[in-house]
Coordinates of N, CA and C in Angstrom, one line a residue:
M1 N 99.8 130.5 120.6 CA 99.5 129.4 121.3 C 99.3 128.0 120.7
A2 N 100.2 127.2 120.2 CA 99.6 125.9 119.6 C 98.3 125.4 120.4
N3 N 97.4 124.5 119.8 CA 96.6 124.0 119.8 C 96.7 122.8 120.6
K4 N 96.2 122.2 121.6 CA 96.9 120.8 122.3 C 96.3 119.6 121.6
K5 N 97.0 119.0 121.1 CA 96.3 118.0 120.6 C 95.4 116.7 121.2
I6 N 94.6 116.5 120.6 CA 93.3 115.5 120.8 C 93.9 114.2 120.6
V7 N 93.5 113.7 121.9 CA 93.9 111.9 121.8 C 92.6 111.6 122.6
W8 N 92.0 110.6 122.8 CA 91.2 109.8 123.2 C 91.2 109.4 124.5
N9 N 90.2 109.7 125.4 CA 90.1 109.6 126.5 C 88.7 109.0 127.1
D10 N 88.5 109.5 128.7 CA 87.2 108.6 128.9 C 85.6 109.7 128.2
K11 N 86.2 111.2 128.5 CA 85.1 111.7 128.2 C 84.7 111.6 126.5
L12 N 85.7 111.7 125.7 CA 85.4 111.6 123.9 C 84.9 109.5 123.8
N13 N 85.6 109.0 124.6 CA 84.5 107.4 124.5 C 83.5 107.5 124.8
S14 N 82.7 108.3 126.0 CA 81.5 108.2 126.7 C 80.8 108.7 124.9
V15 N 81.4 110.2 124.9 CA 80.3 110.7 123.6 C 80.2 109.8 122.4
W16 N 81.4 108.9 122.1 CA 81.5 108.4 121.3 C 80.4 107.3 121.3
D17 N 80.4 106.5 122.6 CA 79.4 105.3 122.7 C 78.1 105.8 122.6
K18 N 77.3 107.1 123.1 CA 76.5 108.1 122.9 C 75.7 108.0 121.1
I19 N 76.9 108.6 120.9 CA 76.4 108.4 119.6 C 76.6 107.5 118.4
Y20 N 76.9 106.4 118.9 CA 76.6 104.9 118.2 C 75.5 104.5 118.4
Y21 N 75.1 104.1 120.0 CA 74.3 103.9 120.6 C 72.6 104.0 120.3
S22 N 72.8 105.7 120.3 CA 71.3 106.0 120.4 C 70.8 106.2 118.8
L23 N 71.5 106.0 118.1 CA 70.8 105.9 116.6 C 70.0 104.7 116.4
D24 N 68.7 105.0 115.7 CA 67.7 104.0 115.4 C 67.7 103.6 113.7
F25 N 67.9 102.4 113.7 CA 68.3 102.1 112.5 C 66.8 102.3 111.5
N26 N 65.7 101.7 112.4 CA 64.2 102.1 111.8 C 64.3 103.5 111.6
I27 N 64.7 104.0 111.5 CA 64.4 106.0 111.0 C 65.5 106.2 110.6
H28 N 66.7 105.8 110.6 CA 68.1 106.3 110.1 C 68.5 105.3 109.1
K29 N 68.2 104.9 107.9 CA 68.3 103.4 107.3 C 69.4 103.5 106.1
T30 N 69.7 104.7 105.7 CA 71.1 104.9 104.5 C 72.1 105.1 105.3
I31 N 73.2 104.8 104.7 CA 74.8 105.1 105.0 C 74.5 106.5 105.7
T32 N 73.8 107.5 104.6 CA 74.2 109.1 104.9 C 73.1 109.7 105.5
Q33 N 72.4 108.7 105.6 CA 71.0 109.1 107.1 C 71.6 108.7 108.5
Q34 N 72.6 107.8 109.0 CA 73.0 107.1 110.0 C 74.3 108.4 110.2
E35 N 75.4 108.5 108.8 CA 76.2 109.7 108.6 C 75.9 111.2 109.6
E36 N 74.9 111.5 108.9 CA 74.3 113.1 109.0 C 73.4 113.2 110.5
Y37 N 73.3 112.0 110.8 CA 72.6 111.9 112.7 C 73.8 112.1 113.3
R38 N 74.4 111.3 113.5 CA 75.6 111.1 114.1 C 76.7 112.6 114.1
K39 N 76.8 113.4 113.2 CA 77.4 114.3 112.8 C 76.7 115.5 113.4
N40 N 75.6 115.1 113.6 CA 74.7 116.6 114.6 C 75.0 116.0 116.0
M41 N 74.9 114.6 116.2 CA 74.9 114.9 117.5 C 76.3 115.2 117.9
I42 N 77.4 115.0 117.7 CA 78.7 115.7 117.7 C 78.7 117.0 117.8
Q43 N 78.2 117.9 116.7 CA 78.1 119.1 116.1 C 77.5 120.4 117.5
N44 N 76.3 119.5 118.3 CA 75.4 120.0 119.1 C 76.0 119.3 120.6
D45 N 76.9 118.6 121.1 CA 77.1 118.4 122.2 C 77.9 119.4 122.8
S46 N 76.9 120.4 124.0 CA 77.7 121.5 124.5 C 79.0 121.3 125.5
S47 N 79.4 119.7 125.9 CA 80.2 119.3 126.7 C 81.8 119.4 125.8
L48 N 81.4 119.6 124.4 CA 82.9 119.7 123.7 C 83.1 120.2 123.4
T49 N 84.6 120.6 123.6 CA 85.4 122.1 122.6 C 85.2 122.0 121.5
N50 N 85.4 122.9 120.8 CA 85.9 122.8 118.9 C 86.5 121.9 118.6
N51 N 87.9 122.1 119.2 CA 88.9 121.0 119.1 C 88.3 119.4 119.3
E52 N 87.8 119.3 120.3 CA 87.0 117.7 120.3 C 86.0 117.4 119.4
K53 N 85.4 118.2 118.9 CA 84.6 118.2 118.0 C 84.6 117.7 116.4
K54 N 86.0 118.7 116.5 CA 86.3 118.1 115.0 C 87.5 116.8 115.3
F55 N 87.9 116.7 116.2 CA 88.9 115.1 116.2 C 87.6 114.4 116.0
L56 N 86.3 114.4 116.4 CA 85.2 113.2 116.6 C 84.9 113.2 115.2
L57 N 84.7 114.3 114.5 CA 84.3 114.2 113.4 C 85.1 114.0 112.8
D58 N 86.3 113.9 112.5 CA 87.5 113.4 111.7 C 87.2 111.9 112.0
E59 N 87.3 111.6 113.0 CA 87.4 110.2 113.5 C 86.0 109.3 112.5
L60 N 84.6 110.0 112.6 CA 83.8 109.4 112.0 C 84.0 109.5 110.3
Q61 N 84.7 110.6 110.1 CA 84.3 110.5 108.7 C 85.5 109.5 107.8
K62 N 86.3 109.0 109.0 CA 87.1 107.9 108.5 C 86.3 106.9 108.2
I63 N 85.4 106.5 109.1 CA 84.5 105.2 109.3 C 83.4 105.2 107.8
Y64 N 83.2 106.0 107.7 CA 82.0 106.3 106.9 C 82.7 106.4 105.5
D65 N 83.8 107.0 105.1 CA 84.5 107.1 104.1 C 85.1 105.5 103.5
K66 N 84.9 104.9 104.2 CA 85.2 103.6 104.3 C 83.9 102.9 104.1
L67 N 82.6 102.5 104.4 CA 81.7 102.4 104.4 C 80.7 102.8 103.5
K68 N 81.0 103.9 103.0 CA 80.1 104.4 101.6 C 80.6 103.4 100.4
I69 N 82.2 103.1 100.3 CA 82.2 102.8 99.1 C 81.7 101.2 98.7
G70 N 81.1 101.0 97.9 CA 80.5 99.8 97.2 C 79.1 99.9 97.7
D71 N 78.6 101.3 98.4 CA 77.1 101.4 98.7 C 76.6 101.9 97.4
S72 N 75.1 101.5 96.8 CA 74.8 101.8 96.0 C 73.7 103.2 96.6
S73 N 73.9 103.2 97.5 CA 72.5 104.3 97.9 C 73.0 105.9 98.1
V74 N 75.0 105.3 97.9 CA 75.8 106.9 97.9 C 76.1 107.9 96.6
E75 N 75.9 108.9 97.0 CA 76.0 109.8 95.8 C 77.7 109.7 95.5
K76 N 77.8 109.5 94.1 CA 79.3 109.5 93.8 C 79.8 110.7 93.4
Q77 N 81.2 111.0 93.4 CA 81.7 112.5 93.4 C 82.6 112.1 92.2
Q78 N 82.9 113.3 91.0 CA 83.9 112.6 90.2 C 84.8 113.9 90.4
C79 N 86.2 113.1 90.4 CA 87.5 113.0 91.4 C 88.3 114.3 90.1
N80 N 88.4 116.0 90.4 CA 89.4 116.0 89.6 C 90.5 116.0 89.3
N81 N 91.1 114.9 89.8 CA 92.2 114.3 89.1 C 92.4 113.3 87.9
C82 N 91.7 112.3 88.4 CA 91.7 111.1 87.9 C 90.3 111.0 86.5
Q83 N 89.1 111.9 87.3 CA 88.1 111.7 86.6 C 86.9 110.9 86.8
N84 N 87.6 109.8 87.6 CA 86.9 109.0 88.3 C 85.6 109.2 89.0
W85 N 84.6 108.3 89.6 CA 83.4 108.6 90.2 C 83.6 108.1 91.1
H86 N 84.3 108.5 92.7 CA 84.1 108.1 93.5 C 83.5 108.2 94.9
Q87 N 83.1 107.6 95.5 CA 82.6 107.6 96.9 C 82.8 108.1 98.3
A88 N 84.2 108.2 98.5 CA 84.7 108.7 99.9 C 84.5 109.9 99.3
T89 N 84.2 110.5 101.0 CA 84.3 112.1 101.0 C 85.6 113.2 100.9
Q90 N 86.7 112.0 101.9 CA 87.9 112.7 102.4 C 88.9 112.7 100.8
Y91 N 88.7 111.8 100.1 CA 89.8 111.4 99.2 C 89.0 110.4 97.8
C92 N 90.0 110.0 97.4 CA 89.4 109.5 95.9 C 90.2 108.0 95.8
E93 N 89.3 107.0 96.1 CA 89.9 105.4 96.3 C 90.5 105.4 94.8
F94 N 90.1 105.4 93.8 CA 91.1 105.4 92.8 C 92.4 105.9 92.6
C95 N 92.4 106.9 93.0 CA 93.7 107.4 92.9 C 94.8 107.1 93.9
I96 N 93.8 106.4 95.4 CA 94.7 105.5 95.9 C 95.2 104.6 95.3
R97 N 94.7 104.0 94.8 CA 94.9 102.5 93.8 C 95.7 103.1 93.2
K98 N 95.8 103.7 92.5 CA 96.6 104.1 91.3 C 97.9 104.6 91.9
Y99 N 98.2 105.5 93.2 CA 99.3 105.5 93.5 C 100.1 104.4 94.1
L100 N 99.3 103.4 95.0 CA 99.9 102.0 95.4 C 100.3 101.3 94.2
E101 N 99.4 101.1 92.9 CA 99.8 100.4 91.7 C 101.5 101.3 91.2
N102 N 101.6 102.4 91.2 CA 102.5 102.9 90.7 C 104.1 102.9 91.6
N103 N 103.7 102.2 92.7 CA 104.8 102.0 93.9 C 104.8 100.1 93.6
F104 N 104.2 99.8 92.9 CA 104.6 98.0 92.9 C 105.9 97.8 92.8
K105 N 106.5 98.5 91.9 CA 107.7 98.2 91.2 C 109.2 98.5 92.3
N106 N 108.6 99.6 93.5 CA 109.5 99.8 94.5 C 110.0 98.9 95.7
W107 N 109.2 97.7 95.7 CA 109.2 96.5 96.5 C 108.9 95.3 96.1
T108 N 109.5 94.2 97.2 CA 108.9 92.8 96.7 C 109.4 92.1 98.5
S109 N 108.5 91.1 98.5 CA 108.9 90.4 99.7 C 109.3 89.1 99.1
G110 N 110.2 89.0 98.0 CA 110.9 87.9 97.4 C 110.3 86.3 97.4
N111 N 108.9 86.7 97.2 CA 107.8 85.5 97.0 C 106.7 85.9 96.1
E112 N 106.8 85.6 95.1 CA 105.7 85.9 93.9 C 104.3 86.1 94.5
E113 N 103.7 84.8 95.1 CA 102.6 84.7 95.7 C 102.0 85.3 97.1
I114 N 103.2 85.7 97.6 CA 103.1 86.7 98.4 C 102.6 88.7 97.8
D115 N 104.0 88.9 97.1 CA 103.9 89.6 96.1 C 102.2 90.1 95.6
K116 N 101.6 88.9 95.2 CA 100.5 88.8 94.0 C 99.0 89.1 95.1
L117 N 99.1 88.5 96.2 CA 98.4 88.6 97.1 C 98.4 90.3 97.8
I118 N 99.5 90.6 98.2 CA 99.4 92.3 98.6 C 99.1 92.9 97.5
Q119 N 99.5 93.2 96.2 CA 99.0 94.4 95.3 C 97.4 93.8 94.8
E120 N 96.7 92.5 94.7 CA 95.5 92.6 94.7 C 94.5 92.9 95.7
C121 N 95.1 93.3 97.5 CA 94.7 93.8 98.0 C 94.6 95.1 97.9
Q122 N 95.7 95.9 97.6 CA 96.0 97.6 97.7 C 95.1 98.1 96.0
Q123 N 94.6 97.0 95.3 CA 94.1 97.4 94.1 C 92.1 97.3 94.8
K124 N 92.3 97.2 95.8 CA 90.9 97.0 96.1 C 90.9 98.0 97.7
T125 N 91.9 98.6 97.7 CA 91.5 99.4 99.2 C 90.5 100.3 99.0
V126 N 90.5 100.6 100.4 CA 88.9 101.6 100.5 C 89.2 102.9 101.3
S127 N 90.4 102.7 101.7 CA 90.9 104.2 102.9 C 92.2 104.0 103.0
P128 N 93.0 105.0 103.6 CA 93.8 105.1 103.4 C 94.5 104.3 104.9
Q129 N 93.8 104.5 105.9 CA 93.9 103.6 107.1 C 93.9 101.9 106.9
C130 N 93.4 101.3 105.8 CA 93.4 99.9 105.4 C 94.3 99.4 104.1
V131 N 95.3 100.0 103.8 CA 96.4 99.7 103.2 C 97.2 98.3 103.6
I132 N 97.0 97.6 102.8 CA 97.9 96.2 103.3 C 99.5 96.3 102.5
E133 N 100.7 96.1 103.2 CA 101.5 96.3 102.4 C 102.8 95.2 102.7
W134 N 104.0 95.1 102.4 CA 104.8 94.5 102.8 C 105.5 95.4 103.2
I135 N 106.2 95.1 104.5 CA 107.0 96.4 105.8 C 108.1 95.3 105.7
N136 N 109.6 95.9 105.4 CA 110.5 95.4 105.6 C 110.9 95.1 107.0
Y137 N 111.3 94.1 107.8 CA 111.7 93.9 109.3 C 112.5 95.0 109.7
D138 N 113.2 95.8 109.5 CA 114.5 96.2 109.8 C 113.5 97.4 110.2
Q139 N 111.7 97.7 109.6 CA 111.6 98.6 110.2 C 111.0 99.0 111.6
F140 N 111.1 97.7 112.2 CA 110.7 97.5 113.4 C 111.7 97.8 114.4
E141 N 111.4 98.0 115.9 CA 112.3 98.3 116.8 C 111.5 98.4 118.3
N142 N 112.6 97.9 119.2 CA 111.9 97.7 120.8 C 111.0 96.7 120.5
I143 N 111.2 95.8 119.8 CA 110.5 94.4 119.4 C 110.6 93.5 120.8
E144 N 109.3 93.2 121.5 CA 109.2 93.0 122.7 C 108.1 91.5 122.9
H145 N 108.8 90.4 123.3 CA 107.7 89.3 123.3 C 106.5 89.5 124.4
L146 N 105.2 89.0 123.9 CA 104.2 89.2 124.8 C 103.9 88.3 125.3
T147 N 103.5 87.2 124.1 CA 103.1 85.6 124.7 C 103.4 84.9 124.1
K148 N 102.9 83.2 123.9 CA 103.4 81.9 123.2 C 101.9 81.4 123.5
G149 N 101.4 80.8 122.3 CA 100.4 79.7 122.3 C 100.6 79.0 120.9
G150 N 99.4 79.0 120.0 CA 99.4 79.2 119.1 C 100.3 79.3 118.2
S151 N 100.3 80.7 118.5 CA 101.5 82.0 118.1 C 101.8 82.2 118.8
T152 N 102.9 83.2 118.5 CA 104.0 83.8 119.2 C 103.9 85.5 119.1
I153 N 103.8 86.2 120.1 CA 102.8 87.3 119.7 C 103.9 88.5 120.6
Y154 N 104.3 89.7 119.6 CA 105.4 90.4 120.4 C 104.7 92.1 119.9
T155 N 105.0 92.9 121.0 CA 105.1 94.2 120.9 C 105.8 95.0 120.2
A156 N 105.5 95.8 119.4 CA 107.1 96.5 118.8 C 106.5 98.1 118.2
T157 N 107.8 99.0 117.9 CA 107.6 100.2 117.3 C 107.8 100.3 115.9
W158 N 106.8 100.5 114.8 CA 106.7 100.5 113.6 C 107.6 102.1 113.4
K159 N 108.5 102.2 113.0 CA 109.2 103.6 112.8 C 108.6 104.6 112.3
V160 N 108.1 104.1 111.0 CA 107.3 105.4 109.9 C 105.8 105.2 110.2
G161 N 105.1 104.0 111.0 CA 103.9 103.8 110.8 C 103.0 103.6 109.7
S162 N 101.9 103.2 109.6 CA 101.0 102.9 109.0 C 100.5 104.5 108.2
Y163 N 99.8 103.9 106.4 CA 99.4 105.1 106.0 C 98.1 105.7 107.1
D164 N 97.8 107.2 107.0 CA 96.9 107.6 107.4 C 95.9 108.1 106.8
K165 N 96.4 108.9 105.9 CA 96.0 109.9 105.2 C 96.0 110.3 103.7
W166 N 95.6 110.8 103.5 CA 95.6 110.8 101.4 C 95.9 112.2 101.1
N167 N 97.1 112.8 101.0 CA 97.1 114.1 100.5 C 96.7 114.4 99.1
S168 N 95.4 114.8 98.4 CA 95.0 115.1 97.4 C 95.9 116.2 96.6
E169 N 96.4 117.0 97.3 CA 97.0 118.3 96.5 C 98.7 117.7 95.7
N170 N 99.4 117.0 96.4 CA 100.7 116.2 96.0 C 100.5 114.7 96.0
Q171 N 98.9 114.3 95.9 CA 98.6 112.8 95.1 C 99.6 111.6 95.7
I172 N 99.7 111.7 97.2 CA 101.0 110.8 98.0 C 100.0 110.6 99.5
L173 N 100.5 109.2 99.5 CA 99.4 108.6 101.3 C 101.0 109.3 101.9
K174 N 100.0 109.5 103.0 CA 100.9 110.3 104.1 C 101.2 109.3 105.4
R175 N 102.1 109.3 106.1 CA 102.5 107.8 106.9 C 102.0 108.9 108.4
L176 N 101.3 108.0 109.3 CA 101.3 108.1 110.8 C 102.4 108.5 111.5
G177 N 103.3 108.0 111.3 CA 104.6 108.4 112.3 C 104.7 106.9 113.2
R178 N 105.8 107.1 114.0 CA 106.0 106.2 114.5 C 105.1 105.9 115.7
E179 N 104.9 104.4 115.7 CA 103.3 103.9 115.7 C 103.7 102.2 116.3
K180 N 102.9 102.1 117.9 CA 103.3 101.1 118.2 C 102.2 99.9 118.1
V181 N 102.9 98.6 117.6 CA 101.8 97.8 116.8 C 102.3 96.4 117.3
I182 N 101.2 95.5 117.0 CA 101.5 93.7 117.3 C 101.8 92.9 116.2
L183 N 103.0 92.3 116.3 CA 103.3 91.4 115.6 C 102.7 90.1 116.5
K184 N 102.5 89.5 115.1 CA 102.0 87.7 115.3 C 103.1 86.7 114.2
R185 N 103.5 86.2 115.0 CA 104.5 85.3 113.9 C 103.7 83.6 113.4
L186 N 104.0 83.7 112.0 CA 103.2 82.8 111.6 C 104.2 81.4 111.8
N187 N 103.9 80.5 112.9 CA 104.8 79.4 113.3 C 104.5 78.4 111.7
N188 N 105.9 77.7 111.4 CA 106.0 77.1 110.1 C 106.1 77.7 108.9
S189 N 105.8 78.8 108.9 CA 105.9 79.6 107.5 C 106.9 79.8 106.7
N190 N 108.1 78.7 107.4 CA 109.2 78.7 106.7 C 109.4 77.1 105.7
S191 N 108.0 76.6 106.2 CA 108.1 75.2 105.7 C 106.7 75.1 104.7
S192 N 106.9 73.8 103.7 CA 106.0 73.8 102.6 C 104.6 73.7 103.0
D193 N 104.4 74.1 104.5 CA 103.1 74.0 105.2 C 102.4 75.1 104.5
E194 N 100.8 75.0 104.0 CA 100.2 76.1 103.1 C 99.5 76.6 104.3
Q195 N 99.2 76.3 105.1 CA 97.8 76.7 106.1 C 98.2 78.7 106.8
W196 N 99.4 78.7 106.6 CA 100.0 80.2 107.1 C 99.8 81.1 106.3
F197 N 99.9 80.5 105.1 CA 99.3 81.4 103.7 C 97.7 81.5 103.4
Q198 N 97.1 80.5 103.9 CA 95.8 80.6 104.0 C 95.0 81.7 105.1
E199 N 96.3 81.6 106.3 CA 95.8 82.6 107.2 C 95.8 84.0 106.8
V200 N 97.2 84.6 106.2 CA 97.3 85.2 105.6 C 96.2 86.0 104.8
T201 N 95.7 84.9 103.9 CA 95.0 85.8 102.7 C 93.4 86.2 103.5
L202 N 93.0 85.0 104.7 CA 91.7 85.5 104.9 C 91.8 86.9 105.7
S203 N 92.7 87.1 106.8 CA 93.1 88.3 108.0 C 93.2 89.3 106.5
F204 N 93.6 89.3 105.5 CA 93.8 90.3 104.7 C 92.4 90.8 104.0
T205 N 91.7 89.6 103.2 CA 90.5 90.0 102.6 C 89.3 90.3 103.8
L206 N 89.3 89.9 104.7 CA 88.3 90.2 106.4 C 88.6 91.8 106.5
D207 N 89.8 92.1 106.6 CA 90.0 93.4 107.0 C 89.7 94.8 106.1
N208 N 89.7 94.2 104.6 CA 89.1 95.2 104.0 C 87.9 95.1 103.9
T209 N 87.1 94.3 104.7 CA 85.5 94.0 104.1 C 84.9 94.3 105.6
F210 N 85.1 93.6 107.1 CA 84.5 94.5 107.7 C 85.8 95.2 108.7
Y211 N 84.7 96.5 109.0 CA 85.4 97.8 109.6 C 85.9 97.0 111.6
S212 N 84.9 96.5 111.5 CA 85.6 96.6 113.0 C 86.0 95.3 113.8
L213 N 86.8 94.8 112.8 CA 87.5 93.6 113.2 C 89.2 94.1 113.4
A214 N 90.3 93.5 113.8 CA 91.3 93.6 113.9 C 91.8 94.7 112.7
V215 N 92.5 95.6 112.6 CA 93.0 96.1 111.8 C 94.9 95.3 111.1
F216 N 94.7 94.6 109.9 CA 96.1 94.2 109.6 C 96.8 95.1 108.7
R217 N 97.8 95.5 109.0 CA 99.0 96.5 107.8 C 99.4 96.0 107.0
G218 N 100.0 94.8 107.4 CA 100.6 94.5 106.5 C 101.4 93.0 107.0
L219 N 102.4 92.6 105.9 CA 103.5 91.1 106.1 C 104.9 91.6 106.2
T220 N 105.4 91.2 107.1 CA 107.1 90.8 107.2 C 107.7 89.8 107.2
K221 N 108.9 89.4 107.4 CA 109.7 88.4 107.5 C 110.6 88.6 108.2
D222 N 110.5 87.7 109.3 CA 112.1 87.5 110.4 C 113.3 87.1 109.6
P223 N 114.5 87.6 109.3 CA 115.6 87.1 108.4 C 116.6 85.8 109.4
S224 N 116.2 86.0 110.7 CA 117.0 85.4 111.3 C 116.1 83.9 111.6
T225 N 115.3 83.8 111.2 CA 114.5 82.7 111.1 C 113.3 82.3 110.0
N226 N 113.6 83.1 109.0 CA 112.6 83.1 107.7 C 111.0 83.2 108.2
D227 N 110.7 83.3 109.1 CA 109.3 83.1 109.9 C 108.8 84.3 108.8
Y228 N 107.3 84.1 108.6 CA 106.4 85.6 108.4 C 106.0 85.7 109.3
I229 N 105.4 87.3 109.2 CA 105.2 88.0 110.8 C 103.7 88.8 110.2
I230 N 102.7 88.9 110.7 CA 101.6 89.5 110.5 C 101.0 91.1 111.5

């Protein structure tokens, strides 16, 4: 019998909160110490099944792999593929960046500035879940209006979904599959007003810097209005 897929629920959220808020930063000062403390909390929690522990450990690893990159206290490992010294545990950030660079020729937004911005973001990618990309508008379906204020917001289904994991054996990024997303229309982005481009630049830059902020997956363009959407 196949194992039932684990998803977030009240029980797992409660355990997650406990392992986060119980940590004493005066004792566990480095990222490595904090990671080990939280891993031990999960592994020693008798209320969790083995599958639930694996799920939470995987989620924890995703967070710490991103946090480790650029932290001088984290020990580096040499990649067997590219020979660079990487800091993440589940992947080599340099291999991911090279994979994305090799794919530059296979997409374009039709706008040189936007292409350059996305390419620069991809060359600073710190995890598979944080890849900024150009997304063709026809990749979205079930688009429904949610609200309108300073910007117009929609819900939609992304047919292939965002990148989720790095397959080191095949040296490719794997996608999540069908994914519910929020779309934000950038009003007046089809005009000469550059404020919308500044908003995109700031959003993409912050998303690659701070883990706790809203995750931005990329940029698309509504062909019926020529408005850009994040």
